[in-house]
Amino acid sequence: MTGTMTTRRVLGAVLVVVAAGLAVAATFLSAYSVRIVLGGRELRYEATFWAIERDDFRELLPLEPFELGEPAVGAALVMALAAVLAFRIPASRVGSLLGAGLLAGVAWAAVSRIQGLLKMMGEFNSRVPIEVEQGEGVTLLIVAAGVAVVAAVLHQELPRADQAEPGGDGVVVHQIDDDADDTDTPPYGYPVIVEPKSD
């Protein structure tokens, strides 16, 4: 039983590190892009979580990077440290939960920013359609947050349902009434046959 729980804890730690790596990688991919085709020419804006990668609009549109790279990397570092330190300090496993929660919050903030951007672009009276696309960085960050939450729960090594109640040592005690009749079962579980003495 201990081996199974230890295996689950190690699996959780490995997945926590994987989720942290995915989160860091996501911040360097495209967070979102805005595209306009005007007179046969494509104008494009692309931003990561850190900086603007391409801006053909020359600041004509109020666009900017998400600036969510630092909290995402911070959450990844907390998770990775918790996974490593947990082998020496079991209480540090709580850090993987905290990091996963922070990472989920960053992913939610990124999606909310994109929804807000879509709404803002919809309010422009533009004669050409404006396309807003969610980048692969946000998609990967959502995946990393999902993996992080599952991994953090596995990493906590929670007791299973069959271990919630303390088990006995297999000894069962039966009480026999003082005024028991002959039909009661003796303590050994089977009636004792006493043969009459032969003369």
Short mmCIF file of C-alpha atoms in Angstrom, two decimals:
data_model
loop_
_atom_site.label_atom_id
_atom_site.label_comp_id
_atom_site.label_asym_id
_atom_site.label_seq_id
_atom_site.Cartn_x
_atom_site.Cartn_y
_atom_site.Cartn_z
CA MET A 1 0.00 0.00 0.00
CA THR A 2 2.84 2.38 0.84
CA GLY A 3 4.54 1.56 -2.45
CA THR A 4 1.39 2.50 -4.40
CA MET A 5 1.10 5.83 -2.60
CA THR A 6 4.78 6.57 -3.12
CA THR A 7 4.44 5.80 -6.83
CA ARG A 8 1.47 8.14 -7.03
CA ARG A 9 3.43 10.87 -5.28
CA VAL A 10 6.40 10.46 -7.64
CA LEU A 11 4.06 10.54 -10.65
CA GLY A 12 2.49 13.71 -9.28
CA ALA A 13 5.91 15.30 -8.82
CA VAL A 14 6.95 14.43 -12.38
CA LEU A 15 3.70 15.85 -13.78
CA VAL A 16 4.14 19.02 -11.71
CA VAL A 17 7.57 19.57 -13.28
CA VAL A 18 6.14 18.84 -16.76
CA ALA A 19 3.33 21.37 -16.20
CA ALA A 20 5.87 23.95 -15.02
CA GLY A 21 7.93 23.43 -18.18
CA LEU A 22 4.86 23.77 -20.41
CA ALA A 23 3.86 26.98 -18.63
CA VAL A 24 7.28 28.56 -19.17
CA ALA A 25 7.32 27.50 -22.84
CA ALA A 26 3.81 28.93 -23.34
CA THR A 27 4.92 32.43 -22.36
CA PHE A 28 7.33 32.60 -25.32
CA LEU A 29 4.72 31.58 -27.89
CA SER A 30 2.15 33.88 -29.48
CA ALA A 31 -0.46 35.04 -26.96
CA TYR A 32 -2.79 36.56 -29.54
CA SER A 33 -2.80 38.11 -32.97
CA VAL A 34 -4.90 40.69 -34.81
CA ARG A 35 -5.20 40.55 -38.59
CA ILE A 36 -6.69 42.97 -41.11
CA VAL A 37 -6.63 42.59 -44.90
CA LEU A 38 -6.73 46.04 -46.45
CA GLY A 39 -6.49 46.55 -50.22
CA GLY A 40 -4.94 43.13 -50.73
CA ARG A 41 -2.32 43.82 -48.07
CA GLU A 42 -2.27 41.96 -44.76
CA LEU A 43 -1.66 43.98 -41.61
CA ARG A 44 -0.83 41.89 -38.58
CA TYR A 45 -0.15 42.35 -34.89
CA GLU A 46 1.37 39.57 -32.76
CA ALA A 47 2.27 39.61 -29.09
CA THR A 48 3.64 37.10 -26.62
CA PHE A 49 3.17 37.23 -22.86
CA TRP A 50 6.29 39.40 -22.69
CA ALA A 51 6.57 41.67 -25.72
CA ILE A 52 5.26 42.70 -29.13
CA GLU A 53 6.61 40.47 -31.88
CA ARG A 54 5.05 42.25 -34.85
CA ASP A 55 3.11 45.49 -35.22
CA ASP A 56 2.04 46.53 -38.72
CA PHE A 57 -0.52 48.99 -37.31
CA ARG A 58 2.13 51.37 -35.96
CA GLU A 59 0.19 51.88 -32.72
CA LEU A 60 -2.99 52.89 -34.56
CA LEU A 61 -4.85 50.26 -32.54
CA PRO A 62 -4.65 50.19 -28.72
CA LEU A 63 -2.88 46.83 -28.56
CA GLU A 64 -0.23 45.66 -26.13
CA PRO A 65 1.34 42.41 -24.85
CA PHE A 66 -0.40 40.53 -22.06
CA GLU A 67 2.45 41.08 -19.59
CA LEU A 68 1.50 37.83 -17.85
CA GLY A 69 4.88 36.20 -18.35
CA GLU A 70 6.19 36.97 -14.86
CA PRO A 71 3.26 35.47 -12.90
CA ALA A 72 3.22 32.41 -15.18
CA VAL A 73 6.95 31.79 -14.70
CA GLY A 74 6.59 32.52 -10.98
CA ALA A 75 3.86 29.87 -10.68
CA ALA A 76 6.05 27.42 -12.61
CA LEU A 77 9.00 28.04 -10.27
CA VAL A 78 6.83 27.51 -7.17
CA MET A 79 5.56 24.21 -8.58
CA ALA A 80 9.01 22.98 -9.61
CA LEU A 81 10.55 23.86 -6.25
CA ALA A 82 7.69 22.16 -4.40
CA ALA A 83 8.16 19.00 -6.46
CA VAL A 84 11.91 18.88 -5.76
CA LEU A 85 11.78 19.83 -2.08
CA ALA A 86 8.89 17.46 -1.31
CA PHE A 87 11.24 14.47 -1.31
CA ARG A 88 13.06 15.97 1.70
CA ILE A 89 10.34 18.14 3.22
CA PRO A 90 6.92 16.49 2.72
CA ALA A 91 5.07 19.63 3.85
CA SER A 92 6.38 21.53 0.82
CA ARG A 93 3.97 19.53 -1.37
CA VAL A 94 1.44 22.25 -0.58
CA GLY A 95 3.51 24.50 -2.84
CA SER A 96 2.44 22.50 -5.88
CA LEU A 97 -1.19 23.29 -5.05
CA LEU A 98 -0.42 26.98 -4.62
CA GLY A 99 1.52 27.10 -7.89
CA ALA A 100 -1.21 25.24 -9.76
CA GLY A 101 -3.82 27.66 -8.42
CA LEU A 102 -1.73 30.65 -9.48
CA LEU A 103 -1.15 29.16 -12.92
CA ALA A 104 -4.88 28.51 -13.36
CA GLY A 105 -5.49 32.15 -12.42
CA VAL A 106 -2.99 33.35 -15.04
CA ALA A 107 -4.64 31.17 -17.71
CA TRP A 108 -8.06 32.54 -16.76
CA ALA A 109 -6.71 36.11 -16.94
CA ALA A 110 -5.27 35.47 -20.43
CA VAL A 111 -8.56 34.10 -21.74
CA SER A 112 -10.42 37.03 -20.17
CA ARG A 113 -8.06 39.48 -21.88
CA ILE A 114 -8.76 37.86 -25.25
CA GLN A 115 -12.52 38.01 -24.63
CA GLY A 116 -12.18 41.68 -23.74
CA LEU A 117 -10.12 42.29 -26.87
CA LEU A 118 -12.78 40.63 -29.03
CA LYS A 119 -15.43 42.84 -27.46
CA MET A 120 -13.33 45.96 -27.96
CA MET A 121 -12.64 45.15 -31.62
CA GLY A 122 -16.33 44.48 -32.17
CA GLU A 123 -17.09 48.03 -31.07
CA PHE A 124 -14.85 49.55 -33.76
CA ASN A 125 -16.68 50.95 -36.79
CA SER A 126 -14.20 49.42 -39.18
CA ARG A 127 -15.00 49.01 -42.89
CA VAL A 128 -12.88 45.87 -43.02
CA PRO A 129 -13.23 42.83 -40.76
CA ILE A 130 -10.77 42.61 -37.88
CA GLU A 131 -9.74 39.07 -36.99
CA VAL A 132 -8.56 38.32 -33.46
CA GLU A 133 -6.98 34.91 -32.89
CA GLN A 134 -6.01 33.23 -29.65
CA GLY A 135 -2.37 32.23 -29.89
CA GLU A 136 -0.87 28.83 -29.25
CA GLY A 137 0.75 30.26 -26.13
CA VAL A 138 -2.61 30.75 -24.41
CA THR A 139 -3.77 27.30 -25.54
CA LEU A 140 -0.61 25.70 -24.16
CA LEU A 141 -0.97 27.67 -20.93
CA ILE A 142 -4.52 26.33 -20.48
CA VAL A 143 -3.23 22.78 -21.00
CA ALA A 144 -0.37 23.41 -18.54
CA ALA A 145 -2.84 24.71 -15.94
CA GLY A 146 -5.03 21.63 -16.34
CA VAL A 147 -2.06 19.27 -16.00
CA ALA A 148 -0.82 21.29 -13.01
CA VAL A 149 -4.11 20.96 -11.12
CA VAL A 150 -4.29 17.19 -11.67
CA ALA A 151 -0.59 16.77 -10.84
CA ALA A 152 -0.87 18.86 -7.67
CA VAL A 153 -3.74 16.71 -6.41
CA LEU A 154 -1.76 13.53 -7.13
CA HIS A 155 1.28 15.07 -5.47
CA GLN A 156 -0.57 15.55 -2.19
CA GLU A 157 -0.82 11.76 -1.68
CA LEU A 158 -4.33 11.98 -0.25
CA PRO A 159 -5.62 8.90 1.59
CA ARG A 160 -7.79 6.58 -0.46
CA ALA A 161 -11.36 5.76 0.50
CA ASP A 162 -10.45 2.33 1.86
CA GLN A 163 -7.84 3.94 4.13
CA ALA A 164 -10.08 6.64 5.55
CA GLU A 165 -11.23 4.50 8.46
CA PRO A 166 -8.64 2.85 10.65
CA GLY A 167 -8.71 -0.88 10.19
CA GLY A 168 -8.63 -3.40 13.03
CA ASP A 169 -6.16 -6.19 13.56
CA GLY A 170 -8.63 -8.91 12.59
CA VAL A 171 -9.77 -9.76 16.13
CA VAL A 172 -13.54 -9.89 16.60
CA VAL A 173 -14.98 -9.95 20.10
CA HIS A 174 -18.44 -11.36 20.74
CA GLN A 175 -20.27 -10.78 23.97
CA ILE A 176 -22.31 -13.62 25.44
CA ASP A 177 -25.08 -12.88 27.86
CA ASP A 178 -24.83 -14.30 31.37
CA ASP A 179 -28.25 -15.86 31.09
CA ALA A 180 -27.61 -17.40 27.70
CA ASP A 181 -29.48 -20.52 26.81
CA ASP A 182 -28.24 -23.64 25.07
CA THR A 183 -28.98 -22.22 21.61
CA ASP A 184 -26.23 -19.54 21.89
CA THR A 185 -23.10 -20.08 19.89
CA PRO A 186 -20.03 -20.69 22.05
CA PRO A 187 -17.04 -18.31 21.78
CA TYR A 188 -15.16 -20.66 19.46
CA GLY A 189 -17.89 -20.35 16.83
CA TYR A 190 -19.07 -23.95 16.82
CA PRO A 191 -20.93 -25.99 19.39
CA VAL A 192 -18.89 -28.30 21.58
CA ILE A 193 -20.23 -31.83 21.62
CA VAL A 194 -19.87 -33.49 24.97
CA GLU A 195 -20.36 -37.23 24.92
CA PRO A 196 -21.71 -38.92 28.02
CA LYS A 197 -19.23 -40.94 30.00
CA SER A 198 -19.52 -44.64 29.47
CA ASP A 199 -19.68 -46.86 32.54
#
